[in-house]
GROMACS .gro file of C-alpha atoms in nm:
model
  374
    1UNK     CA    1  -7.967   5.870  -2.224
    2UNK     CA    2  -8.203   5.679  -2.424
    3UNK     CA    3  -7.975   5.505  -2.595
    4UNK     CA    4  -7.852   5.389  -2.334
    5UNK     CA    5  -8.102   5.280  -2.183
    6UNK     CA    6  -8.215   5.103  -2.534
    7UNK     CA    7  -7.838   4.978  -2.522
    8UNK     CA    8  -7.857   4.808  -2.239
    9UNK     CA    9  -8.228   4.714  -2.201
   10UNK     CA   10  -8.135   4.530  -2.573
   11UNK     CA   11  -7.868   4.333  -2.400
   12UNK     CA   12  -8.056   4.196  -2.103
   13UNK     CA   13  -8.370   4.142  -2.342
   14UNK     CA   14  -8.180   3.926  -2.580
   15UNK     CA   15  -7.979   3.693  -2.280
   16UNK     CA   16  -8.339   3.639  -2.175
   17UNK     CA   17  -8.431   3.540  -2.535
   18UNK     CA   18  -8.164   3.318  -2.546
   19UNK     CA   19  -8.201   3.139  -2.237
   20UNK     CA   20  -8.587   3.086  -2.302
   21UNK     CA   21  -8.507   2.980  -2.608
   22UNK     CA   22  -8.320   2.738  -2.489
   23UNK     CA   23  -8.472   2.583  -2.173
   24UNK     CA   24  -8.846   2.547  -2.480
   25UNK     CA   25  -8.677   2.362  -2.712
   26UNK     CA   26  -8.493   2.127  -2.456
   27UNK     CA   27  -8.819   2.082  -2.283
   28UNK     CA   28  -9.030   2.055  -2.577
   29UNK     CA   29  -8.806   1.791  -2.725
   30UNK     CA   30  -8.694   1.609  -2.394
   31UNK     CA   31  -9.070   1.562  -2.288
   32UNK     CA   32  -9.257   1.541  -2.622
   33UNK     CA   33  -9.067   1.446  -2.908
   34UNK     CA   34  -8.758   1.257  -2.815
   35UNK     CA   35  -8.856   0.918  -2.953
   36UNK     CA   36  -9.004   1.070  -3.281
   37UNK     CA   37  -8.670   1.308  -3.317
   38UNK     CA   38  -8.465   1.029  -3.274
   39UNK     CA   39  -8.643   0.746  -3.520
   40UNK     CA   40  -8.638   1.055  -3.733
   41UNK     CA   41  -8.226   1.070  -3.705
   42UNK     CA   42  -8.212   0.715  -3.751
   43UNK     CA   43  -8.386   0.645  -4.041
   44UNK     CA   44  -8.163   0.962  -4.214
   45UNK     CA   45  -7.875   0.827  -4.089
   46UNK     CA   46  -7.863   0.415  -4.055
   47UNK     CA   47  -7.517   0.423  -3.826
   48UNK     CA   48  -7.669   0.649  -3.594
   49UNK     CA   49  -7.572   0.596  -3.242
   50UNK     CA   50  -7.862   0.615  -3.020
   51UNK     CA   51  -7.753   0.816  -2.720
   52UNK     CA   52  -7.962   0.848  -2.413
   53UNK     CA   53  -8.254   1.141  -2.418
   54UNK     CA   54  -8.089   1.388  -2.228
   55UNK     CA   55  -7.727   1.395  -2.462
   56UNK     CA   56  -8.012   1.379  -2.771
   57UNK     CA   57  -8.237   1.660  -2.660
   58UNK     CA   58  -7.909   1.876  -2.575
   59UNK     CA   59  -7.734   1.842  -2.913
   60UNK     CA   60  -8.132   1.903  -3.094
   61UNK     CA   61  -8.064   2.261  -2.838
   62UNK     CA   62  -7.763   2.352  -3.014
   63UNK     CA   63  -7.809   2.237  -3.337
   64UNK     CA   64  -8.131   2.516  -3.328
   65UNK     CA   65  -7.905   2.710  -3.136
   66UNK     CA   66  -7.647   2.738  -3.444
   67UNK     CA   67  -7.922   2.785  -3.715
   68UNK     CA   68  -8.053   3.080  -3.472
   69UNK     CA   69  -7.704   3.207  -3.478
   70UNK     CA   70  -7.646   3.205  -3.832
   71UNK     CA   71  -7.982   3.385  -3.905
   72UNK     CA   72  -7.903   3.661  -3.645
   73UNK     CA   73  -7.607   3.712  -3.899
   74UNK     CA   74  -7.837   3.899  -4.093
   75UNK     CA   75  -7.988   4.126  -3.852
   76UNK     CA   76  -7.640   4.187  -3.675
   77UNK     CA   77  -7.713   4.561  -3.794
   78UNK     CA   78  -8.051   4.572  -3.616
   79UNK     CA   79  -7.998   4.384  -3.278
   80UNK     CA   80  -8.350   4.482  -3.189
   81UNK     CA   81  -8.433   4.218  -3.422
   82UNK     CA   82  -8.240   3.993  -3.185
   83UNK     CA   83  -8.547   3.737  -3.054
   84UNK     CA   84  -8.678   3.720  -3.480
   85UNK     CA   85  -8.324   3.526  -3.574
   86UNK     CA   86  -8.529   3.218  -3.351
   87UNK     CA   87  -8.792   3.162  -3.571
   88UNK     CA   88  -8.662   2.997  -3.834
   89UNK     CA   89  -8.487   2.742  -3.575
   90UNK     CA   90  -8.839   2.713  -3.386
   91UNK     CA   91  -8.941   2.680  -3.771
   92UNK     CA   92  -8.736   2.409  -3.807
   93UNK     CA   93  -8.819   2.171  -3.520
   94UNK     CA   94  -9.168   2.178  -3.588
   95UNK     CA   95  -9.133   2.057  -3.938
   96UNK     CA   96  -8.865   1.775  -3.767
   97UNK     CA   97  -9.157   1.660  -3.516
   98UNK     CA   98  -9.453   1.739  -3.770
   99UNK     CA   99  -9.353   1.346  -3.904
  100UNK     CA  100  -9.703   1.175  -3.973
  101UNK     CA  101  -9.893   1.461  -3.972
  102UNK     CA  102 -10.153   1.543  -4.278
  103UNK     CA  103  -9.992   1.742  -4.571
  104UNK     CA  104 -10.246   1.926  -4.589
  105UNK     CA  105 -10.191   2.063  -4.220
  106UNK     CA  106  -9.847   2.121  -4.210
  107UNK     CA  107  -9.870   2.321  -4.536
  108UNK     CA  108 -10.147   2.545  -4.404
  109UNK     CA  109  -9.952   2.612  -4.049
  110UNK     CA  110  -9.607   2.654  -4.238
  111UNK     CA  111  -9.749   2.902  -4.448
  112UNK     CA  112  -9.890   3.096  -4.163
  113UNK     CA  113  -9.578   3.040  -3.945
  114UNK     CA  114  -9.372   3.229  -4.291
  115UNK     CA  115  -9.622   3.490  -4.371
  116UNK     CA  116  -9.616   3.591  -3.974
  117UNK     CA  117  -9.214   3.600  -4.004
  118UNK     CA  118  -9.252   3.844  -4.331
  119UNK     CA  119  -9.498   4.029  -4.190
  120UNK     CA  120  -9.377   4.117  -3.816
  121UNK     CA  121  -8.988   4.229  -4.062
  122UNK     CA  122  -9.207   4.429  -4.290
  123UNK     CA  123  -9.372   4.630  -4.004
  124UNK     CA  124  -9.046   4.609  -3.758
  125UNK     CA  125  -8.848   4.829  -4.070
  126UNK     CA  126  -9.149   5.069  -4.119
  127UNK     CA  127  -9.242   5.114  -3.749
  128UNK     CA  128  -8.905   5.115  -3.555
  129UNK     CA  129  -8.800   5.489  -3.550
  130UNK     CA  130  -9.156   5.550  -3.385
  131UNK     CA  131  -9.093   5.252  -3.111
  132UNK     CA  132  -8.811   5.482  -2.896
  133UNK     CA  133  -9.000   5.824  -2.836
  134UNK     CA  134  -9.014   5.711  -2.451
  135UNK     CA  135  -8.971   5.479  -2.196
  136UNK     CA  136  -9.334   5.373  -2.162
  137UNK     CA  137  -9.315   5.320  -2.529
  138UNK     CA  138  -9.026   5.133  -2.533
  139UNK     CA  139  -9.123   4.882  -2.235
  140UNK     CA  140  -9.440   4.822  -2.487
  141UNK     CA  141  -9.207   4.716  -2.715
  142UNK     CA  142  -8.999   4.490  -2.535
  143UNK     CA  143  -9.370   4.307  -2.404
  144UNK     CA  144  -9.503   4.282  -2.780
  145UNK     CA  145  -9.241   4.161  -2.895
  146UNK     CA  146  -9.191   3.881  -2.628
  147UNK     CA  147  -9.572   3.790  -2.748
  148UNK     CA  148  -9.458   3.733  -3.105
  149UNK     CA  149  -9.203   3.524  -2.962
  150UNK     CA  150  -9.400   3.298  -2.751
  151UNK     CA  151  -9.674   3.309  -3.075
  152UNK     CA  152  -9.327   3.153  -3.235
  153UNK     CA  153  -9.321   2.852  -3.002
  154UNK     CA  154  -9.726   2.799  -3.048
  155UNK     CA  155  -9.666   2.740  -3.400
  156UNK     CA  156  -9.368   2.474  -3.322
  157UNK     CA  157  -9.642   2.295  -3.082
  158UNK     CA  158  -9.887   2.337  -3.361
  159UNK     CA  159  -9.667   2.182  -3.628
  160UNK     CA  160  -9.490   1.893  -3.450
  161UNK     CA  161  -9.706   1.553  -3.441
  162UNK     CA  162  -9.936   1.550  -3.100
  163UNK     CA  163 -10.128   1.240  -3.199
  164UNK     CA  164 -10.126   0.974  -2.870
  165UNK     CA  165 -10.148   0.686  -3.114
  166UNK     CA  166  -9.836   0.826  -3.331
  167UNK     CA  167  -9.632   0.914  -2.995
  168UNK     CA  168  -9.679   0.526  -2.830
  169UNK     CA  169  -9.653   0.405  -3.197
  170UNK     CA  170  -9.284   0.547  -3.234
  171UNK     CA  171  -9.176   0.479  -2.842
  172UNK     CA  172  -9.306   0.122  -2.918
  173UNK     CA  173  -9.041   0.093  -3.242
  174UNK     CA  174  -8.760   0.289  -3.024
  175UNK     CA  175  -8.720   0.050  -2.801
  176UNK     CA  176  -8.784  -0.240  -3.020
  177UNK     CA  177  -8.478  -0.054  -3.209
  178UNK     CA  178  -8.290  -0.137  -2.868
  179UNK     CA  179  -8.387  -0.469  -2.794
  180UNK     CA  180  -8.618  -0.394  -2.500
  181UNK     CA  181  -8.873  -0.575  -2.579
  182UNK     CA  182  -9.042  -0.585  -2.215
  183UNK     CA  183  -9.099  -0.234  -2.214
  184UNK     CA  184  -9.286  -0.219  -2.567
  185UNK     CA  185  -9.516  -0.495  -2.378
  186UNK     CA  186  -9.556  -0.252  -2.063
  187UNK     CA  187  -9.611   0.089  -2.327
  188UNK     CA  188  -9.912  -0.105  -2.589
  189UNK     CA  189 -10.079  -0.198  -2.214
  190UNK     CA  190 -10.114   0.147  -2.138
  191UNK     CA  191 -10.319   0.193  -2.468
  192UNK     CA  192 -10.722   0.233  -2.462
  193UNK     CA  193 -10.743   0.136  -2.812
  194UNK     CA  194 -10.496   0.028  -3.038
  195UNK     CA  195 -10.394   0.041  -3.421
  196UNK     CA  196 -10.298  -0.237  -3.678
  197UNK     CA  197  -9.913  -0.051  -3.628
  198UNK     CA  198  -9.931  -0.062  -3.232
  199UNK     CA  199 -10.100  -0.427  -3.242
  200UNK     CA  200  -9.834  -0.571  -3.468
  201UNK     CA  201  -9.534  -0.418  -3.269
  202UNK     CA  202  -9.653  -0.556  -2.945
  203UNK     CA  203  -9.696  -0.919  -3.136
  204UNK     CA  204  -9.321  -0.886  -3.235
  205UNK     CA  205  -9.198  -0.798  -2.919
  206UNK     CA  206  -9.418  -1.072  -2.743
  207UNK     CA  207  -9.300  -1.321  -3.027
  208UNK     CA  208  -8.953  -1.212  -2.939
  209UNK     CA  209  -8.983  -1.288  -2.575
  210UNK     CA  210  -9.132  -1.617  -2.647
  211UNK     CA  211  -9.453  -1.484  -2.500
  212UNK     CA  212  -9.679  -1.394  -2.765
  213UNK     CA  213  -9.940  -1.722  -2.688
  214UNK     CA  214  -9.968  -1.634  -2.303
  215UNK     CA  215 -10.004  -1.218  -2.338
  216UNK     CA  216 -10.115  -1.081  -2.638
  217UNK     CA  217 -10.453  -1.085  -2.618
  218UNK     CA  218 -10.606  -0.741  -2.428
  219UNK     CA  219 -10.918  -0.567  -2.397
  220UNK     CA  220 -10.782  -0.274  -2.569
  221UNK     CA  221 -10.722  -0.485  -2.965
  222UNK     CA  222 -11.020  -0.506  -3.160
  223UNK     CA  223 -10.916  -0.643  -3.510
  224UNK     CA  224 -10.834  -0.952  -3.708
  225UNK     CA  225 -10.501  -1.078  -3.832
  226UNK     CA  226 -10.537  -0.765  -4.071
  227UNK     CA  227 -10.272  -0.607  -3.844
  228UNK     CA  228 -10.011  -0.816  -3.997
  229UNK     CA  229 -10.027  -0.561  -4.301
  230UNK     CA  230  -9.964  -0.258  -4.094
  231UNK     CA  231  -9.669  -0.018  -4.184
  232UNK     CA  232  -9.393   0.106  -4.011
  233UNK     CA  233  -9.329   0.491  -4.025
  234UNK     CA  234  -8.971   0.437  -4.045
  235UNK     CA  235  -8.775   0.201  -4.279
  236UNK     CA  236  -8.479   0.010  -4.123
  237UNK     CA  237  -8.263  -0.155  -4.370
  238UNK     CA  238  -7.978  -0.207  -4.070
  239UNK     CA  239  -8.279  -0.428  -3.851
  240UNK     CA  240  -8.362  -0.710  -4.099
  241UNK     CA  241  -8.567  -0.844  -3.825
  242UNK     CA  242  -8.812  -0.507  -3.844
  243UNK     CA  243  -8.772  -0.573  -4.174
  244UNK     CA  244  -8.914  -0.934  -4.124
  245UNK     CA  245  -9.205  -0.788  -3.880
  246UNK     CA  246  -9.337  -0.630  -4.218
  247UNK     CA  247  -9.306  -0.931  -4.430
  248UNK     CA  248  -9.045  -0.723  -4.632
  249UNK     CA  249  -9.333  -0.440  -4.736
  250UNK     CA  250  -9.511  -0.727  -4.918
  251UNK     CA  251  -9.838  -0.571  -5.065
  252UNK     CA  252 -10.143  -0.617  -4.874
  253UNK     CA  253 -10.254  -0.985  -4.786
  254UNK     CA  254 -10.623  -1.095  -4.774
  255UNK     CA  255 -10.709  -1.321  -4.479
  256UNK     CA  256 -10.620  -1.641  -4.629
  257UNK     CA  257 -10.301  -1.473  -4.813
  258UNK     CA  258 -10.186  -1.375  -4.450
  259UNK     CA  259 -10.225  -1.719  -4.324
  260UNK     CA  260 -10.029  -1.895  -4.677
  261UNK     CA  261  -9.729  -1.674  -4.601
  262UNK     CA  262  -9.713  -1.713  -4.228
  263UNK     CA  263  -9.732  -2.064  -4.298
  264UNK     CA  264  -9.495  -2.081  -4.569
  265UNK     CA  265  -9.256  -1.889  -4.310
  266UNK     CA  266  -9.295  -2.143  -4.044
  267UNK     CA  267  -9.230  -2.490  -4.275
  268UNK     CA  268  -8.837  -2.312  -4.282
  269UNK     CA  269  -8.585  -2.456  -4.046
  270UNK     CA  270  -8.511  -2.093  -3.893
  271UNK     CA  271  -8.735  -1.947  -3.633
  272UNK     CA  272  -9.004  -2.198  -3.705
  273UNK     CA  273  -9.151  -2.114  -3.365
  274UNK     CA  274  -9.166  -1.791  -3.413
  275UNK     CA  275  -9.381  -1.777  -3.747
  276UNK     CA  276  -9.567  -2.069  -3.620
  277UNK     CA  277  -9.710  -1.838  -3.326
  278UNK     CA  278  -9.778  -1.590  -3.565
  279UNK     CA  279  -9.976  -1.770  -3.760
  280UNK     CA  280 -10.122  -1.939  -3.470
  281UNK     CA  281 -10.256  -1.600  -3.338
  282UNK     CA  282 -10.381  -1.523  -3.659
  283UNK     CA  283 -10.594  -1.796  -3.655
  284UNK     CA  284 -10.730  -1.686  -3.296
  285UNK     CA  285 -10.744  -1.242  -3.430
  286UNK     CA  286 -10.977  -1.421  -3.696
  287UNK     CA  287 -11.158  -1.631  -3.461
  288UNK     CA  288 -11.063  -1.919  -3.642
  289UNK     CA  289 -11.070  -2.201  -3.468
  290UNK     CA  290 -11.137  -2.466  -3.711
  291UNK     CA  291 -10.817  -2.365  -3.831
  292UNK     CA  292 -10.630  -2.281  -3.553
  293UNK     CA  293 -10.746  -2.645  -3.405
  294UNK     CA  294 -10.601  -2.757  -3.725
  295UNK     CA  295 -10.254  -2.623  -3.694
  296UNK     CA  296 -10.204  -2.619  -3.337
  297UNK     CA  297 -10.000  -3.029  -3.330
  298UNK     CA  298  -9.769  -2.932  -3.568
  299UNK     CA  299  -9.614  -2.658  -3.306
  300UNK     CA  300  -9.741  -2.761  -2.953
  301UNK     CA  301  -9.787  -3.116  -2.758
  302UNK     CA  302 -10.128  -3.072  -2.654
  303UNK     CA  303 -10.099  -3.058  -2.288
  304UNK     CA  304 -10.213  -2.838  -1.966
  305UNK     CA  305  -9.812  -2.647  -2.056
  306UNK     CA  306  -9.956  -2.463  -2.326
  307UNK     CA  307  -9.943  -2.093  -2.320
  308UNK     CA  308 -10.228  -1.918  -2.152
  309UNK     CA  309 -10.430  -1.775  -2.460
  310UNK     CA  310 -10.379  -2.119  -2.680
  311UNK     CA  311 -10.504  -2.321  -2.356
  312UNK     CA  312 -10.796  -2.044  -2.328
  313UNK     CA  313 -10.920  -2.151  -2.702
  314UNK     CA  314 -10.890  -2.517  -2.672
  315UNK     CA  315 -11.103  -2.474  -2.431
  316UNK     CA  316 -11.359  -2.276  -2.572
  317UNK     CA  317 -11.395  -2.451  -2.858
  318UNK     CA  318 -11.456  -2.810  -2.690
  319UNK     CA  319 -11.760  -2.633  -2.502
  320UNK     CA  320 -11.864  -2.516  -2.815
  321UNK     CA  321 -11.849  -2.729  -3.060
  322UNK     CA  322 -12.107  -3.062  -3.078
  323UNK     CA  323 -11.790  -3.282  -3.253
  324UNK     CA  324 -11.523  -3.116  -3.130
  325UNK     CA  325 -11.186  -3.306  -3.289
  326UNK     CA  326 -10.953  -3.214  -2.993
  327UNK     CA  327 -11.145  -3.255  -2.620
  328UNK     CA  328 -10.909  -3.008  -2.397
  329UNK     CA  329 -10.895  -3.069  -2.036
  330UNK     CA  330 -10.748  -2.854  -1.798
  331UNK     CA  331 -10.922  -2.856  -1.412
  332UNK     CA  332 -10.801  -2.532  -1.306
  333UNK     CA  333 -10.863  -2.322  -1.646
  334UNK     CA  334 -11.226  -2.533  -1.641
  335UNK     CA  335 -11.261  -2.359  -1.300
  336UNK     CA  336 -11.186  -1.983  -1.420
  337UNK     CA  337 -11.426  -2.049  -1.738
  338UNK     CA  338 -11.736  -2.159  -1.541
  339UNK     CA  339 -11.647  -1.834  -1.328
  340UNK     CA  340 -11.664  -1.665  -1.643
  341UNK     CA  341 -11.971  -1.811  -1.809
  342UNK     CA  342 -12.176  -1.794  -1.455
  343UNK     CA  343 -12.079  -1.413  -1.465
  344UNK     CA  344 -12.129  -1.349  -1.828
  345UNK     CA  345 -12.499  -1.555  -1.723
  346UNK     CA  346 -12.556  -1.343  -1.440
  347UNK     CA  347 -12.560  -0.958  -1.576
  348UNK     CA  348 -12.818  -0.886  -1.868
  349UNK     CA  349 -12.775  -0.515  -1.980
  350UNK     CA  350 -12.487  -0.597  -2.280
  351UNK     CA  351 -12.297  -0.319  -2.159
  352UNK     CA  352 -12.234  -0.376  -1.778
  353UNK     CA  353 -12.206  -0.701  -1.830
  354UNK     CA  354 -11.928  -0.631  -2.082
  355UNK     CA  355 -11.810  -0.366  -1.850
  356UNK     CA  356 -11.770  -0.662  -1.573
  357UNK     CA  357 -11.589  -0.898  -1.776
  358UNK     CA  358 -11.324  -0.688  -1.912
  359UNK     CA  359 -11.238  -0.615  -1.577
  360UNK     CA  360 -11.184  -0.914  -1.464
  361UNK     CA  361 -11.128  -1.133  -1.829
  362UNK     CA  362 -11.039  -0.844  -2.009
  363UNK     CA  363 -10.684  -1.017  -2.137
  364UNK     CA  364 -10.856  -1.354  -2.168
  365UNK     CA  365 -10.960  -1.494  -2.517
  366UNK     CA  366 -11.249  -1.557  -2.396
  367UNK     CA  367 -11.332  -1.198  -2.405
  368UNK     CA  368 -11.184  -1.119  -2.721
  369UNK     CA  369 -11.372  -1.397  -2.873
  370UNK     CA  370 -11.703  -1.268  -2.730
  371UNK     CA  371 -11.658  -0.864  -2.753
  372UNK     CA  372 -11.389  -0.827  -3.030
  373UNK     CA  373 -11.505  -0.669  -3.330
  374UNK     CA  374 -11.294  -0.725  -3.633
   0.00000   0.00000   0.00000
């Protein structure tokens, strides 16, 4: 009889298993890692189709689902080892997602993920003829062992990458990957503080819009043209034009090597435009006006259809320089800067006044100019 009842109580035990199993890893890759799972297929696998999330997230299920089945292989003898054949799957997927993550981590949590795996076998062979004396002993079987399972999918969680930065970082080159650049814009806006990586992939997709002059500047980027050096986490020989966002993993530039190459880039025929408004916003991440002042004719008429940000720094610069070389007039900007200066004027503690103006001038280069650290 209580065999039987082992018998069957096995069999609804492991369905449940199963379809727990299941509905995690869907979830957990659906809602957490489907844009660093996927980068993570490309990069392996440069003809990759990139199917929507759902299809992606469904074939991740089975693919655990089939390493899950081949380990239960070797406990087909024992199916009351039935829910252990889904740790090495739930093994698996964390060391997938745990891309960017510190060696150092990922060793330390892989180790404990295997020595918990060899441990709970070791005491499952010498313990498991005492587990079935009766039901009550049984039932605290079945609950300790669906602990060690859910301790299972803690360790995924634990190994897969949960940094905010890395997370926008790879959406941000996802849908660059797909061409939609208006949504990277949207995703770095969302940002409190960004990276070199996350700065330089919203310059591209701006650039690649034909928008980088009017938008880039935000309260949220605090750095220099140093962000043109940043990295990618994935290497796309199919994209040359990611390739080109990297300056073709030059070594690091200096400040005046950055603005040599971008201007090198611009004197060719193709996509002068483009590189020119790099190098133009270079000149303004450095607060380099001199400079930028300097370059501006050769890329731009100098007229009230400039975009927003180059019009903002014309303008700061004639009210702040004694000899300025170009006198910028614009009657409605000049309106929105006295707004700013009498505000800026009017609030003395540094930090609500700062507080006040990136609410209002927050993606101004005004601001940036004033508040930007670099």
């Amino acid at each position: 009889m209580i065999n039987k009842l082992f018998r069957n109580s096995i069999v609804r035990n492991n369905i449940l298993y199963t379809i727990s199993f299941c509905l995690f890893i869907f979830t957990y890759i659906y809602a957490l890692q489907i844009d660093l799972i996927t980068l993570q297929f490309q990069s392996i696998c440069k003809d990759f189709i990139t199917y929507n999330d759902f299809v992606i997230s469904l074939l991740c299920t089975l693919l655990c689902l089939f390493i899950s089945f081949i380990t239960f292989l070797f406990f087909r003898k024992k199916k009351e080892y039935y829910y252990l054949s889904y740790a090495p799957s739930l093994f698996f997927l964390g060391i997938l997602t745990s891309y960017g993550e510190s060696f150092i981590k990922t060793f330390l949590l892989s180790f404990l993920f295997i020595a918990l795996y060899i441990l709970i076998i070791l005491q499952k062979k010498r313990k498991i003829k005492f587990l079935f004396i009766d039901r009550y002993t049984f039932n605290k079987a079945i609950w300790k062992d669906e602990m060690v399972a859910l301790i299972f999918c803690l360790g995924t969680c634990l190994l897969g990458n949960t940094k905010e930065m890395t997370h926008y970082r790879v959406k941000m080159e996802r849908l660059i990957l797909k061409g939609e650049y208006s949504k990277v814009y949207l995703v770095s806006n969302k940002l409190v503080h960004s990276d070199s990586s996350t700065t330089l992939l919203r310059a591209y997709s701006l650039n690649k819009q034909g928008k980088l002059g009017e938008l880039f500047f935000l309260s949220s980027i605090s750095m220099g043209s140093q962000f043109f050096n940043a990295a990618p986490l994935f290497s796309y020989s199919k994209n040359e034009n990611i390739g080109a966002l990297y300056f073709k993993r030059i070594n690091k530039l200096e400040k005046e090597a950055i603005y040599k190459r971008l201007e090198a880039l611009a004197k060719g025929k193709k996509e002068r435009k483009f590189w020119g408004d790099y190098l133009l916003i270079a000149c303004l991440s450095d607060k380099n006006l001199e400079l930028f002042v300097k370059l501006l004719p050769q890329y731009y008429t100098i007229n009230t259809t400039l975009p927003k940000h180059y019009r903002e720094a014309l303008l700061w610069y004639t009210h702040t320089h004694t000899h300025p070389t170009i006198v910028y007039s614009d009657n409605i900007l000049e309106a929105d800067y006295q707004d700013y200066i009498k505000l800026e004027k009017g609030i003395f503690n540094l930090n609500e006044r700062k507080n006040k103006l990136k609410d209002t001038y927050g993606n101004t280069y005004w601001f940036y100019f004033q508040y930007a650290t670099i």
